[in-house]
């Protein structure tokens, strides 16, 4: 059942006096579907009980258990779609709350009291931030961001030199070079603090991502690089040189953990070198997370929409790694040791960390009325007209650049 306060808000948005059951056609259809799925549970549970009584084969029991798990997954997907559909219409800036397992409702209401309490808390926090931004000096994003300063004003001071009342204890991330591309978002921490107060986000931006291990990483054998010919050697050498120039890696003494290099063929020809972090990933704590995608898109797209896409340049490399954990991201090339100072591609925890970093950014943009879907480093923007799409693209790019990202 739809929560009363959200039902009243939906009536206001839709300017309708329809009942809860008829206020939204998509919710009505999804609710009917959820009832049918619930009805399916009865025969499945009956078969599960009979499998114990009749002492059927283990294969039969496993099949019934698998069917129950699939049923539970299907019901969960429909339940999530119902919540996403309602929230996207009335409070799209708080869609990320749906990913919090602790806020999942187990009662008769679609959202429940705990979710509503968190929603109110988030709204109050956003209101407070809006009041703060009114008295704080506005950030001035450059018109185009490259690896260093703006191309249109190279002589202007870097953003970190401007004082900000938001700078707190998160301000001491050491990069490979003062103006390096690798980990560059840490130089814009004062801007991040204007759009979020999330302690994890602010700490990760300013001091770097901390790796969570289930046990201390160790290795008995140092892996070798899988380079078999001159063409592959040249590709690896170019990649290492490029990473050094970007400040994503630095030369170091022998690291605590060394990963090998292997190559994969590119569609355009040649090879793409990859740092094989499979050995290190075995020691990393895995945390489940939900990414946006087609399921989100189908609830916000409208007939006649214009779509625009934004890709971030070397997105992972812009995120810094905490200095205490860089020693585990090492590799060896041509007799020298290197380690990453920014998030490398292939790190198991990188997709979750990057998605979590961008959630307050997406929420901020949705609060401004911009409809968008994000999948890792790709942004899909939706608008009712060409002009509205262009304006939204400029707004998104301006904000991303002011936070230290670069678009392709």
mmCIF file of C-alpha atoms in Angstrom:
data_model
loop_
_atom_site.group_PDB
_atom_site.id
_atom_site.type_symbol
_atom_site.label_atom_id
_atom_site.label_comp_id
_atom_site.label_asym_id
_atom_site.label_seq_id
_atom_site.Cartn_x
_atom_site.Cartn_y
_atom_site.Cartn_z
ATOM 1 C CA UNK A 1 0.000 0.000 0.000
ATOM 2 C CA UNK A 2 1.259 3.473 -0.889
ATOM 3 C CA UNK A 3 2.240 5.550 2.154
ATOM 4 C CA UNK A 4 -0.269 8.321 2.922
ATOM 5 C CA UNK A 5 2.190 11.234 2.883
ATOM 6 C CA UNK A 6 3.639 10.149 -0.466
ATOM 7 C CA UNK A 7 0.151 9.602 -1.852
ATOM 8 C CA UNK A 8 -0.789 13.175 -0.902
ATOM 9 C CA UNK A 9 2.395 14.484 -2.500
ATOM 10 C CA UNK A 10 1.683 12.495 -5.674
ATOM 11 C CA UNK A 11 -1.834 13.937 -5.819
ATOM 12 C CA UNK A 12 -0.354 17.421 -5.638
ATOM 13 C CA UNK A 13 2.217 16.715 -8.359
ATOM 14 C CA UNK A 14 -0.339 15.118 -10.667
ATOM 15 C CA UNK A 15 -3.083 17.605 -9.724
ATOM 16 C CA UNK A 16 -5.434 14.673 -9.300
ATOM 17 C CA UNK A 17 -8.004 13.572 -6.728
ATOM 18 C CA UNK A 18 -7.778 9.885 -7.654
ATOM 19 C CA UNK A 19 -7.688 7.234 -4.939
ATOM 20 C CA UNK A 20 -4.536 5.446 -3.858
ATOM 21 C CA UNK A 21 -5.385 2.522 -6.100
ATOM 22 C CA UNK A 22 -5.776 4.717 -9.196
ATOM 23 C CA UNK A 23 -3.410 7.638 -8.631
ATOM 24 C CA UNK A 24 -0.750 6.186 -10.947
ATOM 25 C CA UNK A 25 -1.313 3.654 -13.730
ATOM 26 C CA UNK A 26 2.200 2.176 -13.547
ATOM 27 C CA UNK A 27 1.863 1.658 -9.778
ATOM 28 C CA UNK A 28 -1.540 0.069 -10.326
ATOM 29 C CA UNK A 29 -0.146 -2.392 -12.879
ATOM 30 C CA UNK A 30 2.915 -3.212 -10.784
ATOM 31 C CA UNK A 31 0.785 -3.744 -7.685
ATOM 32 C CA UNK A 32 -1.391 -6.228 -9.562
ATOM 33 C CA UNK A 33 1.747 -8.005 -10.762
ATOM 34 C CA UNK A 34 3.120 -8.199 -7.215
ATOM 35 C CA UNK A 35 -0.131 -9.819 -6.029
ATOM 36 C CA UNK A 36 0.188 -12.473 -8.743
ATOM 37 C CA UNK A 37 3.786 -13.135 -7.700
ATOM 38 C CA UNK A 38 2.696 -13.474 -4.072
ATOM 39 C CA UNK A 39 0.046 -16.002 -5.127
ATOM 40 C CA UNK A 40 2.788 -18.053 -6.770
ATOM 41 C CA UNK A 41 4.468 -18.511 -3.389
ATOM 42 C CA UNK A 42 1.674 -20.736 -2.065
ATOM 43 C CA UNK A 43 2.166 -23.709 -4.430
ATOM 44 C CA UNK A 44 5.952 -23.367 -4.198
ATOM 45 C CA UNK A 45 5.863 -23.538 -0.392
ATOM 46 C CA UNK A 46 3.448 -26.473 -0.613
ATOM 47 C CA UNK A 47 5.878 -28.379 -2.853
ATOM 48 C CA UNK A 48 8.779 -27.479 -0.570
ATOM 49 C CA UNK A 49 6.979 -28.962 2.459
ATOM 50 C CA UNK A 50 6.025 -32.100 0.525
ATOM 51 C CA UNK A 51 9.620 -32.611 -0.569
ATOM 52 C CA UNK A 52 10.533 -33.062 3.104
ATOM 53 C CA UNK A 53 7.581 -35.348 3.885
ATOM 54 C CA UNK A 54 7.843 -37.624 0.849
ATOM 55 C CA UNK A 55 11.646 -37.785 1.065
ATOM 56 C CA UNK A 56 12.182 -37.014 -2.571
ATOM 57 C CA UNK A 57 15.573 -36.847 -4.190
ATOM 58 C CA UNK A 58 18.047 -34.100 -3.338
ATOM 59 C CA UNK A 59 17.788 -32.868 -6.919
ATOM 60 C CA UNK A 60 14.031 -32.276 -6.478
ATOM 61 C CA UNK A 61 14.626 -30.398 -3.231
ATOM 62 C CA UNK A 62 17.337 -28.235 -4.788
ATOM 63 C CA UNK A 63 15.080 -27.450 -7.743
ATOM 64 C CA UNK A 64 12.255 -26.322 -5.454
ATOM 65 C CA UNK A 65 14.660 -24.207 -3.373
ATOM 66 C CA UNK A 66 16.007 -22.608 -6.552
ATOM 67 C CA UNK A 67 12.448 -21.831 -7.655
ATOM 68 C CA UNK A 68 11.786 -20.160 -4.297
ATOM 69 C CA UNK A 69 14.928 -18.071 -4.628
ATOM 70 C CA UNK A 70 13.949 -17.007 -8.135
ATOM 71 C CA UNK A 71 10.483 -16.139 -6.871
ATOM 72 C CA UNK A 72 11.993 -13.988 -4.119
ATOM 73 C CA UNK A 73 14.288 -12.220 -6.589
ATOM 74 C CA UNK A 74 11.379 -11.526 -8.973
ATOM 75 C CA UNK A 75 9.202 -10.133 -6.199
ATOM 76 C CA UNK A 76 12.101 -7.961 -5.001
ATOM 77 C CA UNK A 77 12.603 -6.518 -8.499
ATOM 78 C CA UNK A 78 8.912 -5.646 -8.861
ATOM 79 C CA UNK A 79 8.829 -4.129 -5.367
ATOM 80 C CA UNK A 80 11.899 -2.007 -6.189
ATOM 81 C CA UNK A 81 10.305 -0.896 -9.488
ATOM 82 C CA UNK A 82 7.179 0.236 -7.664
ATOM 83 C CA UNK A 83 9.182 2.339 -5.212
ATOM 84 C CA UNK A 84 11.399 3.756 -7.962
ATOM 85 C CA UNK A 85 8.377 4.728 -10.056
ATOM 86 C CA UNK A 86 6.734 6.676 -7.209
ATOM 87 C CA UNK A 87 9.897 8.321 -5.896
ATOM 88 C CA UNK A 88 11.030 9.400 -9.362
ATOM 89 C CA UNK A 89 7.801 11.383 -9.796
ATOM 90 C CA UNK A 90 7.844 13.239 -6.503
ATOM 91 C CA UNK A 91 11.386 13.182 -5.038
ATOM 92 C CA UNK A 92 13.824 12.131 -7.817
ATOM 93 C CA UNK A 93 16.789 13.624 -5.954
ATOM 94 C CA UNK A 94 16.445 10.976 -3.237
ATOM 95 C CA UNK A 95 16.342 7.865 -5.442
ATOM 96 C CA UNK A 96 19.683 6.727 -3.973
ATOM 97 C CA UNK A 97 17.870 5.992 -0.677
ATOM 98 C CA UNK A 98 16.323 2.950 -2.355
ATOM 99 C CA UNK A 99 19.740 1.255 -2.311
ATOM 100 C CA UNK A 100 19.910 1.257 1.507
ATOM 101 C CA UNK A 101 18.994 -2.226 2.702
ATOM 102 C CA UNK A 102 18.120 -0.952 6.179
ATOM 103 C CA UNK A 103 15.418 1.243 4.643
ATOM 104 C CA UNK A 104 13.621 -1.585 2.864
ATOM 105 C CA UNK A 105 10.051 -1.881 4.119
ATOM 106 C CA UNK A 106 8.851 -5.199 5.576
ATOM 107 C CA UNK A 107 5.331 -4.089 6.491
ATOM 108 C CA UNK A 108 2.152 -3.334 4.590
ATOM 109 C CA UNK A 109 3.325 0.046 3.266
ATOM 110 C CA UNK A 110 5.379 0.527 0.118
ATOM 111 C CA UNK A 111 8.045 2.653 1.826
ATOM 112 C CA UNK A 112 7.502 2.427 5.579
ATOM 113 C CA UNK A 113 8.274 4.628 8.567
ATOM 114 C CA UNK A 114 12.032 4.129 8.601
ATOM 115 C CA UNK A 115 12.340 5.213 4.964
ATOM 116 C CA UNK A 116 10.147 8.274 5.569
ATOM 117 C CA UNK A 117 12.263 9.304 8.559
ATOM 118 C CA UNK A 118 15.433 9.102 6.476
ATOM 119 C CA UNK A 119 13.763 10.984 3.626
ATOM 120 C CA UNK A 120 12.829 13.824 5.962
ATOM 121 C CA UNK A 121 16.364 13.863 7.396
ATOM 122 C CA UNK A 122 17.883 14.078 3.906
ATOM 123 C CA UNK A 123 15.495 16.888 2.935
ATOM 124 C CA UNK A 124 16.458 18.878 6.045
ATOM 125 C CA UNK A 125 20.143 18.377 5.282
ATOM 126 C CA UNK A 126 19.662 19.595 1.712
ATOM 127 C CA UNK A 127 17.750 22.624 2.985
ATOM 128 C CA UNK A 128 20.601 23.445 5.357
ATOM 129 C CA UNK A 129 23.149 23.098 2.547
ATOM 130 C CA UNK A 130 21.087 25.414 0.350
ATOM 131 C CA UNK A 131 21.140 28.070 3.071
ATOM 132 C CA UNK A 132 24.904 27.657 3.445
ATOM 133 C CA UNK A 133 25.483 27.978 -0.308
ATOM 134 C CA UNK A 134 23.593 31.282 -0.308
ATOM 135 C CA UNK A 135 26.159 32.838 2.015
ATOM 136 C CA UNK A 136 29.226 31.017 0.666
ATOM 137 C CA UNK A 137 31.293 32.244 -2.299
ATOM 138 C CA UNK A 138 30.129 30.413 -5.435
ATOM 139 C CA UNK A 139 32.548 28.063 -7.165
ATOM 140 C CA UNK A 140 33.684 29.110 -10.636
ATOM 141 C CA UNK A 141 34.180 26.115 -12.901
ATOM 142 C CA UNK A 142 36.493 26.539 -15.869
ATOM 143 C CA UNK A 143 35.031 26.525 -19.343
ATOM 144 C CA UNK A 144 37.128 23.494 -20.296
ATOM 145 C CA UNK A 145 39.251 21.301 -18.062
ATOM 146 C CA UNK A 146 42.311 19.409 -19.199
ATOM 147 C CA UNK A 147 45.079 17.677 -17.227
ATOM 148 C CA UNK A 148 46.016 20.887 -15.477
ATOM 149 C CA UNK A 149 44.389 24.303 -15.384
ATOM 150 C CA UNK A 150 41.830 25.749 -17.775
ATOM 151 C CA UNK A 151 43.047 26.214 -21.354
ATOM 152 C CA UNK A 152 41.335 29.581 -21.539
ATOM 153 C CA UNK A 153 43.068 30.979 -18.469
ATOM 154 C CA UNK A 154 46.308 29.075 -17.843
ATOM 155 C CA UNK A 155 47.729 31.888 -15.752
ATOM 156 C CA UNK A 156 44.864 31.849 -13.258
ATOM 157 C CA UNK A 157 45.481 30.286 -9.831
ATOM 158 C CA UNK A 158 44.407 26.699 -9.177
ATOM 159 C CA UNK A 159 41.045 26.164 -7.441
ATOM 160 C CA UNK A 160 42.709 24.923 -4.240
ATOM 161 C CA UNK A 161 44.215 28.337 -3.617
ATOM 162 C CA UNK A 162 40.832 30.005 -3.142
ATOM 163 C CA UNK A 163 39.701 30.019 0.482
ATOM 164 C CA UNK A 164 36.489 28.210 1.346
ATOM 165 C CA UNK A 165 34.539 28.083 4.588
ATOM 166 C CA UNK A 166 33.813 24.394 3.952
ATOM 167 C CA UNK A 167 37.375 23.071 4.190
ATOM 168 C CA UNK A 168 37.619 20.947 7.333
ATOM 169 C CA UNK A 169 39.906 18.136 8.386
ATOM 170 C CA UNK A 170 39.940 16.482 4.935
ATOM 171 C CA UNK A 171 42.644 18.404 3.147
ATOM 172 C CA UNK A 172 45.854 16.357 3.152
ATOM 173 C CA UNK A 173 45.986 14.004 0.158
ATOM 174 C CA UNK A 174 49.469 13.853 -1.375
ATOM 175 C CA UNK A 175 49.462 13.483 -5.151
ATOM 176 C CA UNK A 176 52.306 12.349 -7.388
ATOM 177 C CA UNK A 177 52.702 15.925 -8.683
ATOM 178 C CA UNK A 178 50.977 19.174 -7.629
ATOM 179 C CA UNK A 179 49.043 19.404 -10.925
ATOM 180 C CA UNK A 180 48.837 15.715 -11.866
ATOM 181 C CA UNK A 181 45.825 14.136 -13.524
ATOM 182 C CA UNK A 182 45.963 11.076 -11.298
ATOM 183 C CA UNK A 183 43.815 11.617 -8.191
ATOM 184 C CA UNK A 184 43.030 15.172 -9.294
ATOM 185 C CA UNK A 185 39.589 15.406 -7.621
ATOM 186 C CA UNK A 186 41.339 15.787 -4.260
ATOM 187 C CA UNK A 187 42.389 19.296 -5.343
ATOM 188 C CA UNK A 188 38.692 20.217 -5.561
ATOM 189 C CA UNK A 189 37.616 18.984 -2.119
ATOM 190 C CA UNK A 190 36.356 22.458 -1.185
ATOM 191 C CA UNK A 191 33.806 22.218 -4.022
ATOM 192 C CA UNK A 192 32.741 18.701 -3.037
ATOM 193 C CA UNK A 193 31.993 19.957 0.461
ATOM 194 C CA UNK A 194 29.487 22.404 -1.031
ATOM 195 C CA UNK A 195 27.279 19.647 -2.454
ATOM 196 C CA UNK A 196 27.553 16.932 0.207
ATOM 197 C CA UNK A 197 28.278 16.381 3.877
ATOM 198 C CA UNK A 198 28.724 12.623 3.483
ATOM 199 C CA UNK A 199 31.846 11.869 5.594
ATOM 200 C CA UNK A 200 32.873 8.881 3.444
ATOM 201 C CA UNK A 201 32.710 10.925 0.227
ATOM 202 C CA UNK A 202 34.617 13.883 1.687
ATOM 203 C CA UNK A 203 37.255 11.617 3.232
ATOM 204 C CA UNK A 204 37.725 9.639 0.003
ATOM 205 C CA UNK A 205 37.954 12.761 -2.155
ATOM 206 C CA UNK A 206 40.431 14.571 0.079
ATOM 207 C CA UNK A 207 42.515 11.727 1.525
ATOM 208 C CA UNK A 208 42.011 8.931 -0.991
ATOM 209 C CA UNK A 209 40.201 5.594 -1.142
ATOM 210 C CA UNK A 210 41.008 3.206 1.694
ATOM 211 C CA UNK A 211 41.046 -0.483 0.774
ATOM 212 C CA UNK A 212 39.087 -2.884 2.970
ATOM 213 C CA UNK A 213 40.812 -6.244 3.372
ATOM 214 C CA UNK A 214 39.359 -9.437 4.835
ATOM 215 C CA UNK A 215 42.939 -10.400 5.719
ATOM 216 C CA UNK A 216 46.388 -8.909 5.180
ATOM 217 C CA UNK A 217 47.466 -9.482 1.544
ATOM 218 C CA UNK A 218 50.415 -11.781 0.964
ATOM 219 C CA UNK A 219 51.919 -13.639 -1.974
ATOM 220 C CA UNK A 220 54.358 -16.535 -2.115
ATOM 221 C CA UNK A 221 55.202 -16.088 -5.811
ATOM 222 C CA UNK A 222 55.756 -12.840 -7.690
ATOM 223 C CA UNK A 223 53.735 -13.014 -10.953
ATOM 224 C CA UNK A 224 55.516 -12.391 -14.241
ATOM 225 C CA UNK A 225 54.362 -10.021 -16.945
ATOM 226 C CA UNK A 226 52.661 -11.772 -19.875
ATOM 227 C CA UNK A 227 54.508 -10.024 -22.706
ATOM 228 C CA UNK A 228 55.493 -12.326 -25.568
ATOM 229 C CA UNK A 229 56.658 -10.127 -28.463
ATOM 230 C CA UNK A 230 57.989 -6.710 -29.422
ATOM 231 C CA UNK A 231 54.565 -5.256 -30.280
ATOM 232 C CA UNK A 232 53.235 -6.177 -26.837
ATOM 233 C CA UNK A 233 56.349 -4.790 -25.136
ATOM 234 C CA UNK A 234 55.931 -1.469 -26.962
ATOM 235 C CA UNK A 235 52.239 -1.299 -25.958
ATOM 236 C CA UNK A 236 53.141 -1.904 -22.304
ATOM 237 C CA UNK A 237 55.943 0.623 -22.395
ATOM 238 C CA UNK A 238 53.637 3.289 -23.860
ATOM 239 C CA UNK A 239 51.024 2.578 -21.170
ATOM 240 C CA UNK A 240 53.543 2.827 -18.327
ATOM 241 C CA UNK A 241 54.916 6.072 -19.786
ATOM 242 C CA UNK A 242 51.387 7.465 -20.142
ATOM 243 C CA UNK A 243 50.491 6.578 -16.536
ATOM 244 C CA UNK A 244 53.689 8.245 -15.319
ATOM 245 C CA UNK A 245 52.940 11.415 -17.297
ATOM 246 C CA UNK A 246 49.413 11.521 -15.849
ATOM 247 C CA UNK A 247 50.736 11.098 -12.317
ATOM 248 C CA UNK A 248 48.621 7.956 -11.863
ATOM 249 C CA UNK A 249 51.694 5.890 -10.905
ATOM 250 C CA UNK A 250 55.080 6.678 -9.374
ATOM 251 C CA UNK A 251 58.355 4.817 -9.260
ATOM 252 C CA UNK A 252 59.005 3.329 -5.831
ATOM 253 C CA UNK A 253 60.927 0.741 -3.876
ATOM 254 C CA UNK A 254 59.711 -2.848 -3.850
ATOM 255 C CA UNK A 255 55.976 -2.735 -2.938
ATOM 256 C CA UNK A 256 54.269 -5.021 -0.414
ATOM 257 C CA UNK A 257 52.209 -6.643 -3.177
ATOM 258 C CA UNK A 258 53.162 -6.966 -6.856
ATOM 259 C CA UNK A 259 50.738 -7.647 -9.705
ATOM 260 C CA UNK A 260 51.601 -8.735 -13.215
ATOM 261 C CA UNK A 261 50.776 -7.163 -16.570
ATOM 262 C CA UNK A 262 48.843 -8.866 -19.340
ATOM 263 C CA UNK A 263 47.428 -7.657 -22.635
ATOM 264 C CA UNK A 264 44.068 -7.924 -24.349
ATOM 265 C CA UNK A 265 43.504 -7.242 -28.071
ATOM 266 C CA UNK A 266 41.696 -4.014 -28.981
ATOM 267 C CA UNK A 267 38.876 -3.906 -31.519
ATOM 268 C CA UNK A 268 40.800 -1.261 -33.473
ATOM 269 C CA UNK A 269 43.930 -3.394 -33.542
ATOM 270 C CA UNK A 270 46.931 -3.611 -31.260
ATOM 271 C CA UNK A 271 46.855 -4.429 -27.559
ATOM 272 C CA UNK A 272 45.609 -2.882 -24.320
ATOM 273 C CA UNK A 273 47.863 -3.492 -21.283
ATOM 274 C CA UNK A 274 46.029 -4.371 -18.054
ATOM 275 C CA UNK A 275 47.393 -4.636 -14.513
ATOM 276 C CA UNK A 276 46.244 -8.057 -13.295
ATOM 277 C CA UNK A 277 44.850 -7.352 -9.818
ATOM 278 C CA UNK A 278 43.111 -10.728 -9.512
ATOM 279 C CA UNK A 279 45.509 -11.859 -6.775
ATOM 280 C CA UNK A 280 44.962 -8.716 -4.679
ATOM 281 C CA UNK A 281 41.188 -8.765 -5.219
ATOM 282 C CA UNK A 282 40.976 -12.074 -3.360
ATOM 283 C CA UNK A 283 41.880 -10.225 -0.164
ATOM 284 C CA UNK A 284 39.439 -7.340 -0.656
ATOM 285 C CA UNK A 285 36.134 -7.223 1.194
ATOM 286 C CA UNK A 286 33.243 -7.398 -1.269
ATOM 287 C CA UNK A 287 30.250 -5.169 -0.579
ATOM 288 C CA UNK A 288 27.129 -5.529 -2.682
ATOM 289 C CA UNK A 289 25.825 -2.356 -4.316
ATOM 290 C CA UNK A 290 23.229 -1.409 -6.901
ATOM 291 C CA UNK A 291 24.020 0.542 -10.044
ATOM 292 C CA UNK A 292 21.565 2.474 -12.146
ATOM 293 C CA UNK A 293 20.812 1.244 -15.638
ATOM 294 C CA UNK A 294 17.961 0.276 -17.952
ATOM 295 C CA UNK A 295 15.642 -0.301 -15.001
ATOM 296 C CA UNK A 296 16.082 3.314 -13.896
ATOM 297 C CA UNK A 297 15.884 4.654 -17.444
ATOM 298 C CA UNK A 298 12.542 3.027 -18.220
ATOM 299 C CA UNK A 299 10.933 4.890 -15.316
ATOM 300 C CA UNK A 300 12.155 8.378 -16.222
ATOM 301 C CA UNK A 301 12.153 8.417 -20.025
ATOM 302 C CA UNK A 302 9.211 10.176 -21.653
ATOM 303 C CA UNK A 303 7.816 10.201 -25.150
ATOM 304 C CA UNK A 304 9.617 12.695 -27.371
ATOM 305 C CA UNK A 305 12.640 13.042 -25.067
ATOM 306 C CA UNK A 306 16.018 14.225 -26.335
ATOM 307 C CA UNK A 307 18.962 12.215 -25.041
ATOM 308 C CA UNK A 308 22.584 13.270 -24.573
ATOM 309 C CA UNK A 309 25.561 11.261 -23.341
ATOM 310 C CA UNK A 310 28.624 12.407 -21.405
ATOM 311 C CA UNK A 311 31.728 10.257 -20.906
ATOM 312 C CA UNK A 312 34.302 11.025 -18.246
ATOM 313 C CA UNK A 313 37.941 10.865 -19.284
ATOM 314 C CA UNK A 314 40.004 8.243 -17.394
ATOM 315 C CA UNK A 315 37.398 8.431 -14.641
ATOM 316 C CA UNK A 316 38.976 5.974 -12.207
ATOM 317 C CA UNK A 317 42.371 7.665 -12.428
ATOM 318 C CA UNK A 318 40.900 10.937 -11.122
ATOM 319 C CA UNK A 319 40.096 9.234 -7.792
ATOM 320 C CA UNK A 320 43.038 9.124 -5.355
ATOM 321 C CA UNK A 321 44.194 6.106 -3.344
ATOM 322 C CA UNK A 322 44.977 6.675 0.330
ATOM 323 C CA UNK A 323 48.751 6.752 0.815
ATOM 324 C CA UNK A 324 48.597 3.864 3.336
ATOM 325 C CA UNK A 325 47.305 1.444 0.683
ATOM 326 C CA UNK A 326 49.341 2.378 -2.398
ATOM 327 C CA UNK A 327 52.026 -0.181 -1.487
ATOM 328 C CA UNK A 328 49.556 -2.950 -2.371
ATOM 329 C CA UNK A 329 48.992 -1.628 -5.910
ATOM 330 C CA UNK A 330 52.483 -2.279 -7.227
ATOM 331 C CA UNK A 331 53.883 -3.803 -10.417
ATOM 332 C CA UNK A 332 57.290 -4.263 -12.007
ATOM 333 C CA UNK A 333 58.381 -3.073 -15.437
ATOM 334 C CA UNK A 334 61.844 -3.154 -16.978
ATOM 335 C CA UNK A 335 63.528 -3.828 -13.636
ATOM 336 C CA UNK A 336 61.783 -0.921 -11.874
ATOM 337 C CA UNK A 337 58.941 -0.958 -9.341
ATOM 338 C CA UNK A 338 55.885 1.285 -9.571
ATOM 339 C CA UNK A 339 52.669 1.692 -7.616
ATOM 340 C CA UNK A 340 49.374 3.452 -8.285
ATOM 341 C CA UNK A 341 48.427 6.647 -6.479
ATOM 342 C CA UNK A 342 44.973 6.699 -8.083
ATOM 343 C CA UNK A 343 42.270 4.066 -8.618
ATOM 344 C CA UNK A 344 43.413 1.529 -11.221
ATOM 345 C CA UNK A 345 41.145 -0.278 -13.635
ATOM 346 C CA UNK A 346 40.571 -3.839 -12.425
ATOM 347 C CA UNK A 347 40.425 -3.089 -8.690
ATOM 348 C CA UNK A 348 37.414 -5.026 -7.364
ATOM 349 C CA UNK A 349 36.233 -2.238 -5.039
ATOM 350 C CA UNK A 350 36.628 0.566 -7.616
ATOM 351 C CA UNK A 351 33.163 0.324 -9.288
ATOM 352 C CA UNK A 352 31.346 0.522 -5.938
ATOM 353 C CA UNK A 353 33.590 3.334 -4.692
ATOM 354 C CA UNK A 354 33.198 5.388 -7.870
ATOM 355 C CA UNK A 355 29.420 4.886 -7.922
ATOM 356 C CA UNK A 356 29.223 5.931 -4.269
ATOM 357 C CA UNK A 357 31.320 9.032 -4.979
ATOM 358 C CA UNK A 358 28.977 10.177 -7.731
ATOM 359 C CA UNK A 359 25.703 9.596 -5.874
ATOM 360 C CA UNK A 360 25.645 13.033 -4.180
ATOM 361 C CA UNK A 361 26.565 14.591 -7.537
ATOM 362 C CA UNK A 362 23.613 12.891 -9.233
ATOM 363 C CA UNK A 363 21.299 13.807 -6.339
ATOM 364 C CA UNK A 364 22.409 17.446 -6.576
ATOM 365 C CA UNK A 365 21.661 17.540 -10.317
ATOM 366 C CA UNK A 366 18.280 15.850 -9.897
ATOM 367 C CA UNK A 367 17.389 18.388 -7.263
ATOM 368 C CA UNK A 368 17.998 21.031 -9.944
ATOM 369 C CA UNK A 369 15.384 19.304 -12.109
ATOM 370 C CA UNK A 370 17.792 17.507 -14.451
ATOM 371 C CA UNK A 371 16.746 14.006 -15.435
ATOM 372 C CA UNK A 372 19.707 11.687 -15.852
ATOM 373 C CA UNK A 373 20.907 8.114 -15.445
ATOM 374 C CA UNK A 374 24.474 7.223 -14.529
ATOM 375 C CA UNK A 375 26.357 3.988 -15.102
ATOM 376 C CA UNK A 376 29.875 4.180 -13.652
ATOM 377 C CA UNK A 377 31.518 6.986 -15.699
ATOM 378 C CA UNK A 378 28.740 7.402 -18.294
ATOM 379 C CA UNK A 379 25.976 9.991 -17.924
ATOM 380 C CA UNK A 380 22.762 9.824 -19.939
ATOM 381 C CA UNK A 381 20.759 13.056 -19.856
ATOM 382 C CA UNK A 382 17.081 13.260 -20.809
ATOM 383 C CA UNK A 383 15.175 16.432 -21.677
ATOM 384 C CA UNK A 384 11.901 17.428 -23.304
ATOM 385 C CA UNK A 385 13.517 19.575 -26.015
ATOM 386 C CA UNK A 386 16.815 20.122 -27.809
ATOM 387 C CA UNK A 387 17.395 23.452 -26.056
ATOM 388 C CA UNK A 388 16.636 21.967 -22.646
ATOM 389 C CA UNK A 389 19.030 19.090 -23.377
ATOM 390 C CA UNK A 390 21.823 21.491 -24.350
ATOM 391 C CA UNK A 391 21.318 23.511 -21.182
ATOM 392 C CA UNK A 392 21.316 20.361 -19.049
ATOM 393 C CA UNK A 393 24.531 19.130 -20.704
ATOM 394 C CA UNK A 394 26.259 22.441 -20.028
ATOM 395 C CA UNK A 395 25.109 22.372 -16.391
ATOM 396 C CA UNK A 396 26.283 18.787 -15.849
ATOM 397 C CA UNK A 397 29.664 19.365 -17.522
ATOM 398 C CA UNK A 398 30.188 22.584 -15.563
ATOM 399 C CA UNK A 399 29.536 20.838 -12.258
ATOM 400 C CA UNK A 400 31.683 17.807 -13.129
ATOM 401 C CA UNK A 401 34.587 20.028 -14.156
ATOM 402 C CA UNK A 402 34.282 22.067 -10.977
ATOM 403 C CA UNK A 403 34.587 18.789 -9.025
ATOM 404 C CA UNK A 404 37.788 17.831 -10.852
ATOM 405 C CA UNK A 405 36.487 15.499 -13.566
ATOM 406 C CA UNK A 406 37.280 15.787 -17.259
ATOM 407 C CA UNK A 407 34.904 14.851 -20.066
ATOM 408 C CA UNK A 408 36.118 13.307 -23.298
#
